[in-house]
Coordinates of C-alpha atoms and ligand atoms in Angstrom, one line a residue:
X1 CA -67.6 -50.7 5.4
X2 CA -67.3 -54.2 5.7
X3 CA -64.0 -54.9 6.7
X4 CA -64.4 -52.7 9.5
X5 CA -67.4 -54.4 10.7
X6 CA -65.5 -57.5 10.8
X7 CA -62.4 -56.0 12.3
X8 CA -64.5 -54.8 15.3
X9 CA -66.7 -58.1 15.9
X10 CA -62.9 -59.9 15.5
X11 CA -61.3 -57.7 17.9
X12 CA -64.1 -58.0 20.5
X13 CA -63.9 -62.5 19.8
X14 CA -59.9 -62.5 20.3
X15 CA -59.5 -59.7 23.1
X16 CA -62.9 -60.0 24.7
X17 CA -63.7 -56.4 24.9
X18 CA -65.1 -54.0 22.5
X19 CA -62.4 -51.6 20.5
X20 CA -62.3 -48.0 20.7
X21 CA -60.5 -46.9 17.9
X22 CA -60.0 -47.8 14.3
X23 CA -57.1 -46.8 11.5
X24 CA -58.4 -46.8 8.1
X25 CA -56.4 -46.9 5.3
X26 CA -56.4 -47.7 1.3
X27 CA -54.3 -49.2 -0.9
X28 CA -53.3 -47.3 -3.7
X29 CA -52.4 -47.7 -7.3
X30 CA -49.7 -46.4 -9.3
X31 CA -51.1 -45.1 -12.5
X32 CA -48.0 -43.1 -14.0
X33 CA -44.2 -42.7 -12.1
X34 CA -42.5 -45.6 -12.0
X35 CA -39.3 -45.0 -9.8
X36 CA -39.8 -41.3 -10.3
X37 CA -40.7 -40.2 -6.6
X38 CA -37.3 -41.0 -4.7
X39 CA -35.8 -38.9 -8.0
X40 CA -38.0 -36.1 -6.7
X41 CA -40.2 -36.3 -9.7
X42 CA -43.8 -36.9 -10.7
X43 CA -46.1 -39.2 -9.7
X44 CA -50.3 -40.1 -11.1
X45 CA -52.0 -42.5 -8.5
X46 CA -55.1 -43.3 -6.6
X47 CA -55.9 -44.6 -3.5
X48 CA -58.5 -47.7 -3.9
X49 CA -61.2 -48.9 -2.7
X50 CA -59.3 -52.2 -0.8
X51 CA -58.3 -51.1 2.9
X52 CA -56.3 -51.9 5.9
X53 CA -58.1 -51.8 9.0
X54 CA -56.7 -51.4 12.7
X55 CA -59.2 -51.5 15.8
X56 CA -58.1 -51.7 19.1
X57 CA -58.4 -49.7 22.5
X58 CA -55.9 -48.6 25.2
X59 CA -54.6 -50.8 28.2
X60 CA -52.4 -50.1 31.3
X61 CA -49.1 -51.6 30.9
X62 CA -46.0 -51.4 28.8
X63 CA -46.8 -54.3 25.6
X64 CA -48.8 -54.2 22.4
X65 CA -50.6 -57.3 21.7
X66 CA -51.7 -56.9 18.1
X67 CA -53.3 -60.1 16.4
X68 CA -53.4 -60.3 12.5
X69 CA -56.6 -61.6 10.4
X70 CA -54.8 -62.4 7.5
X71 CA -51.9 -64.4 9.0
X72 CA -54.3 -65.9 11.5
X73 CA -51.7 -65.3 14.6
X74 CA -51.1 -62.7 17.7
X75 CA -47.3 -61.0 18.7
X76 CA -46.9 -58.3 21.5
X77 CA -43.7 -55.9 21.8
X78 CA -42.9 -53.1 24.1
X79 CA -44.1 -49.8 22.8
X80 CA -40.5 -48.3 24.5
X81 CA -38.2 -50.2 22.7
X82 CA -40.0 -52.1 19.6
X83 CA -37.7 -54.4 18.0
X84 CA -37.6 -56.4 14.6
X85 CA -39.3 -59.4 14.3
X86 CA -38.3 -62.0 11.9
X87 CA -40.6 -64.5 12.4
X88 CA -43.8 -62.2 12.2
X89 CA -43.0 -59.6 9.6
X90 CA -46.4 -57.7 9.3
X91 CA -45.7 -57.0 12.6
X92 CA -42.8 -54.8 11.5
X93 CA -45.3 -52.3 9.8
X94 CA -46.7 -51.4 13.1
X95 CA -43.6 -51.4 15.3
X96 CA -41.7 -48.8 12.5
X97 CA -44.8 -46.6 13.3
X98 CA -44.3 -47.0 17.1
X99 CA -40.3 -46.2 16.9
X100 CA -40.8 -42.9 14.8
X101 CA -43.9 -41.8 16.9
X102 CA -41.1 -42.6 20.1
X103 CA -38.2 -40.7 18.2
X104 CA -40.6 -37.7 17.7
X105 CA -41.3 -37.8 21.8
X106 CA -44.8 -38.7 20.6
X107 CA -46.1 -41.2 24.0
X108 CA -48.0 -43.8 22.9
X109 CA -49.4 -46.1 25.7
X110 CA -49.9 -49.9 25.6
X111 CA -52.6 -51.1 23.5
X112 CA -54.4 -53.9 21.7
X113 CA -55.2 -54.4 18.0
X114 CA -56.4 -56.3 16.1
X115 CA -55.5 -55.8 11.8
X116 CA -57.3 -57.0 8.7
X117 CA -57.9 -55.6 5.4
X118 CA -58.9 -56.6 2.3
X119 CA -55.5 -55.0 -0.2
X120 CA -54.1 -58.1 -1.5
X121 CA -50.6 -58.7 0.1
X122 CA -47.8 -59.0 -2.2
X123 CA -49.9 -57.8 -5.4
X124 CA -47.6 -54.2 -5.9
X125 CA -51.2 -52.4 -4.1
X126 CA -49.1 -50.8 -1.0
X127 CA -50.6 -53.1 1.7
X128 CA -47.9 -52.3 3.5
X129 CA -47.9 -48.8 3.5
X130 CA -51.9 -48.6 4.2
X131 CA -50.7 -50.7 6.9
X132 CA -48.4 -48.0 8.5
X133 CA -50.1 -45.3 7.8
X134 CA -53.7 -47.1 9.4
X135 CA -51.8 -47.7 12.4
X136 CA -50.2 -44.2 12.6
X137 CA -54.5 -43.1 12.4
X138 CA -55.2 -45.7 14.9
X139 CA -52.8 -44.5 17.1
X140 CA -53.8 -40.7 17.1
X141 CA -57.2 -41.4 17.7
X142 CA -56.4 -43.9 20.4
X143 CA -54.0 -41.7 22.0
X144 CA -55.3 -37.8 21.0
X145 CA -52.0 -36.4 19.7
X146 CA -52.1 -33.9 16.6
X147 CA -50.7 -34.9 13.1
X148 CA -51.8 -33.4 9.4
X149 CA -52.1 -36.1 6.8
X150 CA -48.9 -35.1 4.8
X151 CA -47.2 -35.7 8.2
X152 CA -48.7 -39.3 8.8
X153 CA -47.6 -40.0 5.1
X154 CA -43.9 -39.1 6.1
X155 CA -43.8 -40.5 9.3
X156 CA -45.1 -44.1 7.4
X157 CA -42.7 -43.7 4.9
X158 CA -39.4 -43.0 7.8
X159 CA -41.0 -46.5 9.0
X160 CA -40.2 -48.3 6.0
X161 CA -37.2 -46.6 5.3
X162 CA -35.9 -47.2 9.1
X163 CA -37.2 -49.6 10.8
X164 CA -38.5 -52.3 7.7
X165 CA -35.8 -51.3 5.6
X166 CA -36.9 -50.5 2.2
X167 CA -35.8 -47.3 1.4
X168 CA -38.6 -46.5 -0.6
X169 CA -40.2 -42.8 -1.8
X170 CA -43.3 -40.8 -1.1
X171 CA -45.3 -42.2 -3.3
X172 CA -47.2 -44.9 -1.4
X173 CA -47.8 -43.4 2.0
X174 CA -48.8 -40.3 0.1
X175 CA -51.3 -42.0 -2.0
X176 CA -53.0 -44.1 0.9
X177 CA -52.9 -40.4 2.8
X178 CA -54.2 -38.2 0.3
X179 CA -56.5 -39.4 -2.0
X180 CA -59.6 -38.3 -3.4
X181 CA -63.0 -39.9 -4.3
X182 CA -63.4 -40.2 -8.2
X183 CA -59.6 -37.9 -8.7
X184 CA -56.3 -39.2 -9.2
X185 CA -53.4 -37.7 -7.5
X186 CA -50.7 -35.9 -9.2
X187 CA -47.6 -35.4 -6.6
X188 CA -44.2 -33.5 -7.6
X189 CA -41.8 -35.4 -4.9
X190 CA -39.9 -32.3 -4.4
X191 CA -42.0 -30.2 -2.7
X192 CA -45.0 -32.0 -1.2
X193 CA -47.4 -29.0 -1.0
X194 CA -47.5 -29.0 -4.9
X195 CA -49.9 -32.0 -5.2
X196 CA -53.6 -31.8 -7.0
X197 CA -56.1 -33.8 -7.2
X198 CA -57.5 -34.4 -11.2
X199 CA -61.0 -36.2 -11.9
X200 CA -60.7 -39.7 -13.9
X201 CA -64.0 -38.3 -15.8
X202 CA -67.1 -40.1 -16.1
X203 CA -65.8 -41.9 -19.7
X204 CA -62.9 -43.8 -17.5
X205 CA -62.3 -46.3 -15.6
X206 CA -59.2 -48.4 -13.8
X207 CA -58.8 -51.9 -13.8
X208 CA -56.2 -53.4 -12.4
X209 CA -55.2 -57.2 -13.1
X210 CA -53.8 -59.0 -11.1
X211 CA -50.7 -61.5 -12.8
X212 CA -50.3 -63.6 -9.8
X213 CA -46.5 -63.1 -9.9
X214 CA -45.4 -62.6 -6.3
X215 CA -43.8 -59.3 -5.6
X216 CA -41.3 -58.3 -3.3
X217 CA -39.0 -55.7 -2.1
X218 CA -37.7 -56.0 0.9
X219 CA -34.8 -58.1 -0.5
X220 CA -32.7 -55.1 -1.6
X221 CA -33.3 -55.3 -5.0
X222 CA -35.4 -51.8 -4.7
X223 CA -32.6 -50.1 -3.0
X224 CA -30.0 -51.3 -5.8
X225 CA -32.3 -49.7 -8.0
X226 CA -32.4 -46.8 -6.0
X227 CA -28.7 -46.5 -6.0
X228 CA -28.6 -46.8 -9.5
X229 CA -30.2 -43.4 -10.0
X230 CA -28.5 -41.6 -7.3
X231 CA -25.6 -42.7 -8.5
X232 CA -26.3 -41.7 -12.2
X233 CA -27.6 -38.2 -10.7
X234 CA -23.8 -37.4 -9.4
X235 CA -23.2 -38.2 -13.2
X236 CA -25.3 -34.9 -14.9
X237 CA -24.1 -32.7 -11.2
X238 CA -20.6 -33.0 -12.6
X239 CA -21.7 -32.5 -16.7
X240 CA -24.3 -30.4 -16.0
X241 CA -23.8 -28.5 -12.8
X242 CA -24.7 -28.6 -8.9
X243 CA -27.7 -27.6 -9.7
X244 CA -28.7 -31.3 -10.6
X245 CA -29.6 -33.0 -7.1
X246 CA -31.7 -35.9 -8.9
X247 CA -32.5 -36.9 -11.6
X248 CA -35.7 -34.9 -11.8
X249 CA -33.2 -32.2 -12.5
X250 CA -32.5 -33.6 -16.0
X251 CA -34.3 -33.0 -19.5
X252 CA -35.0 -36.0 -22.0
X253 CA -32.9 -33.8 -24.3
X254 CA -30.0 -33.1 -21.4
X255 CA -29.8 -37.0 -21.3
X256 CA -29.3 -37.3 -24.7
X257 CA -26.5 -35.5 -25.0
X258 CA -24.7 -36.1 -21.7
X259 CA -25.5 -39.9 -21.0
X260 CA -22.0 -41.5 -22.1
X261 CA -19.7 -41.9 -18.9
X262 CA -22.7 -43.8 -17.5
X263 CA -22.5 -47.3 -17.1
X264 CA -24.8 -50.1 -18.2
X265 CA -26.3 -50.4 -14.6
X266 CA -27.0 -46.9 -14.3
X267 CA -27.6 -45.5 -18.1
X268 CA -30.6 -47.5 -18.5
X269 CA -32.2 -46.2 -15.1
X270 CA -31.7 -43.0 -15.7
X271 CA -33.6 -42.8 -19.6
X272 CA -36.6 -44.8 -17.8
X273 CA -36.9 -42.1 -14.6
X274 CA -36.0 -39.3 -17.2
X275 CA -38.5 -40.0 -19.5
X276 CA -40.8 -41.3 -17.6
X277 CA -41.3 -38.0 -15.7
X278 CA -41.7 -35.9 -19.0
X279 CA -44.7 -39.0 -19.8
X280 CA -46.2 -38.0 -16.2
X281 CA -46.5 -34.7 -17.5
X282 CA -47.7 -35.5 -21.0
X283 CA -50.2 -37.8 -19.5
X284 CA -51.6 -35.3 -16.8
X285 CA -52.0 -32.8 -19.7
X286 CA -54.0 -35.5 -22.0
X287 CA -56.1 -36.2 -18.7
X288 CA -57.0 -33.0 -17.9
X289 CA -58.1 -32.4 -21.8
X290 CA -60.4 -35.2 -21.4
X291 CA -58.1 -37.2 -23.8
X292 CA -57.3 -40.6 -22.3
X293 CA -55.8 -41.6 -25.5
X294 CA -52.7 -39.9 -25.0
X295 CA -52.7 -41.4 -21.3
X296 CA -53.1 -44.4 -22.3
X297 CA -50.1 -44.2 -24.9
X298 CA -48.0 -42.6 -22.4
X299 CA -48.7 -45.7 -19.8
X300 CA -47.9 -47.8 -22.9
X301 CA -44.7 -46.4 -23.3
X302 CA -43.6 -46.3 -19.3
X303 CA -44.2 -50.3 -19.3
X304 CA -42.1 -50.6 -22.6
X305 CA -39.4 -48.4 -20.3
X306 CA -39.9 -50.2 -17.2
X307 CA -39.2 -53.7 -19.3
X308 CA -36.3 -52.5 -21.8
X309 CA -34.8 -50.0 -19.4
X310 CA -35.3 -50.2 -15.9
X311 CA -35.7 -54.2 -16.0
X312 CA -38.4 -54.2 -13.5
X313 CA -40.5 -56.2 -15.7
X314 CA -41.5 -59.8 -15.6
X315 CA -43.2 -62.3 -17.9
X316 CA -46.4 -62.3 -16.8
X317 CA -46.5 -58.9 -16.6
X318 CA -45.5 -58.3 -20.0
X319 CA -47.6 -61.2 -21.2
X320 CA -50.7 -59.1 -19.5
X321 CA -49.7 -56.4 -21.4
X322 CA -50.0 -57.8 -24.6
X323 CA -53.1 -59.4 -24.0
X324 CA -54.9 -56.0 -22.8
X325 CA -53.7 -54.9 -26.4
X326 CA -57.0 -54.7 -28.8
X327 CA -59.3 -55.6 -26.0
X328 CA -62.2 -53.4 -27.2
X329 CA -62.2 -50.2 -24.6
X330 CA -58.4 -50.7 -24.0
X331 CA -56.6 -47.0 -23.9
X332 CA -53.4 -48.2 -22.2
X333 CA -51.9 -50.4 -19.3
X334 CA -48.3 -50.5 -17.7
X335 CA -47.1 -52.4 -14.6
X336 CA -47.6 -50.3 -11.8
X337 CA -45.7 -50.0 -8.6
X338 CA -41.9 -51.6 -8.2
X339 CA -42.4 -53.9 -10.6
X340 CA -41.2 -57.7 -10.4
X341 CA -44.5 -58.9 -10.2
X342 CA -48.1 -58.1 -9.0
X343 CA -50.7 -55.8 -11.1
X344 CA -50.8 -53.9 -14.6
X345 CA -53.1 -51.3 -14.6
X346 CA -55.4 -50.6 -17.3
X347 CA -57.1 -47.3 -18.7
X348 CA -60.8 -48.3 -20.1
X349 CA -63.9 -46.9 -21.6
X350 CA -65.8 -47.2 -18.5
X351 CA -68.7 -48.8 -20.0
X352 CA -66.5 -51.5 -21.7
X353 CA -65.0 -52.3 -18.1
X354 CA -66.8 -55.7 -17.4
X355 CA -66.2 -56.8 -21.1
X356 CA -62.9 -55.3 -21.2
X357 CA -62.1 -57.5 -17.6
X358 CA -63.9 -61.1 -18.4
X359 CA -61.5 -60.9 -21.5
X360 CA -58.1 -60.5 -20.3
X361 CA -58.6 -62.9 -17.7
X362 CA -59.4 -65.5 -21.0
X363 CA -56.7 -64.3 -22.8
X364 CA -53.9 -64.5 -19.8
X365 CA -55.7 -67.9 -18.6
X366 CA -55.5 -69.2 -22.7
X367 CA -51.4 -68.1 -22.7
X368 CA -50.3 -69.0 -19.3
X369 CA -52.6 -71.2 -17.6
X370 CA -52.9 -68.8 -14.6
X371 CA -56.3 -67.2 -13.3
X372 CA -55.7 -63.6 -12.6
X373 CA -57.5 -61.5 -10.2
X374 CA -59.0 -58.8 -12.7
X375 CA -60.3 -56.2 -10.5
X376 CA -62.2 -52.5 -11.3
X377 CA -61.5 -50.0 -9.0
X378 CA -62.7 -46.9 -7.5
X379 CA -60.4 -44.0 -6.4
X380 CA -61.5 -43.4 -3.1
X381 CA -61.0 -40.7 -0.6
X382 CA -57.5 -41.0 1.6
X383 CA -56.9 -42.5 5.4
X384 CA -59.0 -41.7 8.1
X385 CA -59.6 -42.2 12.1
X386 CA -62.3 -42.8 13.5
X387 CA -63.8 -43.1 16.9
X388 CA -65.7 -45.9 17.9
Ligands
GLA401 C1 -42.7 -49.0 -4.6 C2 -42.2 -47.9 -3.7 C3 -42.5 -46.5 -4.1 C4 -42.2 -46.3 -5.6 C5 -42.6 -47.4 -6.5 C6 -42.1 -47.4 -7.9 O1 -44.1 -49.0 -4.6 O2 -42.6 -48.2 -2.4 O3 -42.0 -45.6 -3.3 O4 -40.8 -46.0 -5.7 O5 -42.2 -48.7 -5.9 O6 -42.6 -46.2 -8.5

C-alpha cells in the first residue's frame, strides 16, 4: 500500500530511525442511516479504500512526539495526562485514544509517530475516526495489549465523544473497524453483535462526489441535532410507553399518529430518523434481492429527508443530487454522513461508473463553477495492525 510506504520512509526522514509498528485504518462511507445510529437504529456503510496510517516505534520516557504529513508539523504530550490542544487539533484524535486506553488501566509507554493518510479531511469520509481507531491499532501492536475489533471501535468512538467532543454514534468507528472487501455493512446500533456483512454484487458500484463544501462538526451543531431526537424520544416514552428508549423504538405508522406535542425543532428529526430506518431496512432487502433499484429509490428518498426534514442539507449537496439525476447508470444518491457539506454517494451500473463520474463533474462544474472530486470506491476489508 502506498501510503504506508511513504509513512514509513517519512517516519524514518523526521525521527531518524526506522518505525516498528503501523495502525491502518479506512475511511468509510455512509450509504444508508443518516442520524439513525445514536437512535439505536440501522445503519448500510462501507469502509473505503482511502486510509489513515500511523507508524511509529516505542521510546523510553514519558512524551509522544507524533508529527503529521498532512499539516506538515510535529506536537508531543504526556501519555499520563494528555491534554487538549487548540492549536493542533488532529492531535486530539490521538490523545482521546491515549486517555481512554489510561482510563481502562491500559499502559501505554512513550512513543513516536508519525500520521498520514490519504481520506480527504473534512469531506464527511470519517478521517477522523480512521484516525482514532489507526492509532488505537498502532498502539496495540506497539505495546502488545489484547483488544477485539468491536472493542477498538468503541473505545475510538468514547474518544470523540470525551475527549474531542462530538458526541457522535457507532457508526463511523464501526465502519473503519469492521468492514469487508466487496460487502457493505449493515449495523443495528442496539446490540452490536447483530451486524452482517452483504456483497455490493458484481452489477454495482459506489461513487462518491465530492461537492467541495467544507464539513464540520465539532461546532455543536451535531450534538443539537442529537438532542433533538433524544428529546423527541421522551415524547413517544410518555404516549407510547417506557418501552420507547429511542427513537428506533418508534414505527413510521406510531409517528403518525402520535407526533403532535412535538415541536418544530424536534418533529421534523424524528420523521427523518423514523423513516429513515424503515428505508435502511427496505434498502437492505432490495440489496440482497439483487435489486439496486429500490436502493437506489430508498437513498433518493433519505436525501429528500435529510434536506426537508432533518436540515442537514446544503446547496451543493442538493445541486449534486440533481445533477446525478438521469445520468445514464444512475440508481440513486443521497448525502452521506452528518451532512452540511462534503460527499453524496451514488449507486451505479458498475460498468457506467467512469461515464456516469466524468459527467457529474460537467454537470456540477456547468451549474456552480466548482470542480468536484468524483471518486469510485472499493469497499475494503476493516482496520488492521501490523508489525514492521
Ligand atoms: C457523523 C457521525 C456518525 C453519524 C453520522 C450521521 O458521521 O460521526 O456517528 O451519526 O454523522 O449518520
Amino acid at each position: 500500500m502506498q501510503v504506508l510506504q511513504n509513512a514509513i520512509s517519512e517516519f524514518t526522514n523526521v525521527f531518524g530511525e526506522a518505525p516498528t509498528a503501523a495502525g491502518i485504518a479506512p475511511g468509510r462511507v455512509e450509504v444508508l442511516g443518516n442520524h439513525t445510529d445514536y437512535n439505536d437504529g440501522f445503519i448500510l456503510s462501507a469502509a473505503i479504500d482511502r486510509h489513515i496510517v500511523i507508524v511509529g516505534r516505542a521510546i523510553s520516557g514519558t512524551t509522544a512526539h507524533v508529527y503529521s504529513g498532512s499539516f506538515r508539523t510535529g506536537e508531543t504530550f504526556e501519555v499520563a495526562s494528555p491534554a487538549k490542544n487548540e492549536k493542533n487539533f488532529w492531535l486530539n484524535y490521538i490523545q482521546g485514544v491515549v486517555a481512554e486506553l489510561n482510563k481502562k488501566n491500559i499502559k501505554t509507554g512513550a512513543f513516536e509517530a508519525y500520521v498520514t493518510g490519504d481520506v480527504p479531511l473534512g469531506a464527511g469520509l470519517s478521517s477522523s475516526a480512521a484516525l482514532e481507531v489507526a492509532t488505537l491499532l498502532f498502539l496495540k501492536q506497539l505495546f502488545g495489549f489484547e483488544m477485539d475489533q468491536i472493542d477498538v471501535a468503541l473505545t475510538a468512538q468514547a474518544a470523540e465523544n470525551k475527549f474531542v467532543g462530538v458526541n457522535c454514534g457507532i457508526l463511523d468507528q464501526f465502519s473503519s473497524a469492521m468492514g469487508k472487501k466487496d460487502h457493505l455493512i449493515y449495523l443495528d446500533c442496539r446490540d452490536l453483535k447483530k451486524y452482517d456483512h452483504i456483497p455490493l454484487g458484481e452489477n454495482a458500484a459506489l461513487v462518491l462526489a465530492n461537492s467541495m463544501a467544507k464539513h464540520a462538526l465539532a461546532d455543536g451543531t451535531y450534538n443539537r441535532l442529537r438532542e433533538h431526537c433524544h428529546s423527541a424520544a421522551r415524547h413517544f416514552a410518555g404516549v407510547l410507553g417506557s418501552h420507547v428508549t429511542h427513537l428506533r423504538d418508534v414505527s413510521v405508522d406510531e409517528f403518525d399518529h402520535n407526533h403532535h406535542g412535538l415541536d418544530q425543532d424536534t418533529r421534523p428529526r424524528a420523521k427523518h430518523v423514523i423513516t429513515e430506518n424503515q428505508r435502511v431496512l427496505d434498502g437492505v432487502a432490495g440489496l440482497k434481492s439483487g435489486n439496486l433499484s429500490v436502493m437506489g429509490d430508498c437513498m433518493l428518498a433519505s436525501h429528500a429527508s435529510s434536506r426537508d426534514d432533518f436540515g442537514n442539507s446544503c446547496d451543493e449537496l442538493d445541486m449534486l443530487v440533481r445533477c446525478s439525476i438521469g445520468i445514464d447508470g444512475f440508481y440513486g444518491c443521497r448525502l452521506s454522513g452528518g451532512g452540511f457539506g462534503g460527499c453524496t454517494v451514488n449507486l451505479v451500473q458498475r460498468d457506467k461508473a467512469e461515464s456516469f463520474a466524468a459527467e457529474l463533474a460537467d454537470r456540477y462544474k456547468a451549474q456552480t463553477g466548482i470542480d468536484a472530486d468524483i471518486y469510485i470506491c472499493k469497499a475494503v476489508d476493516g482496520a488492521q495492525a501490523k508489525a514492521l
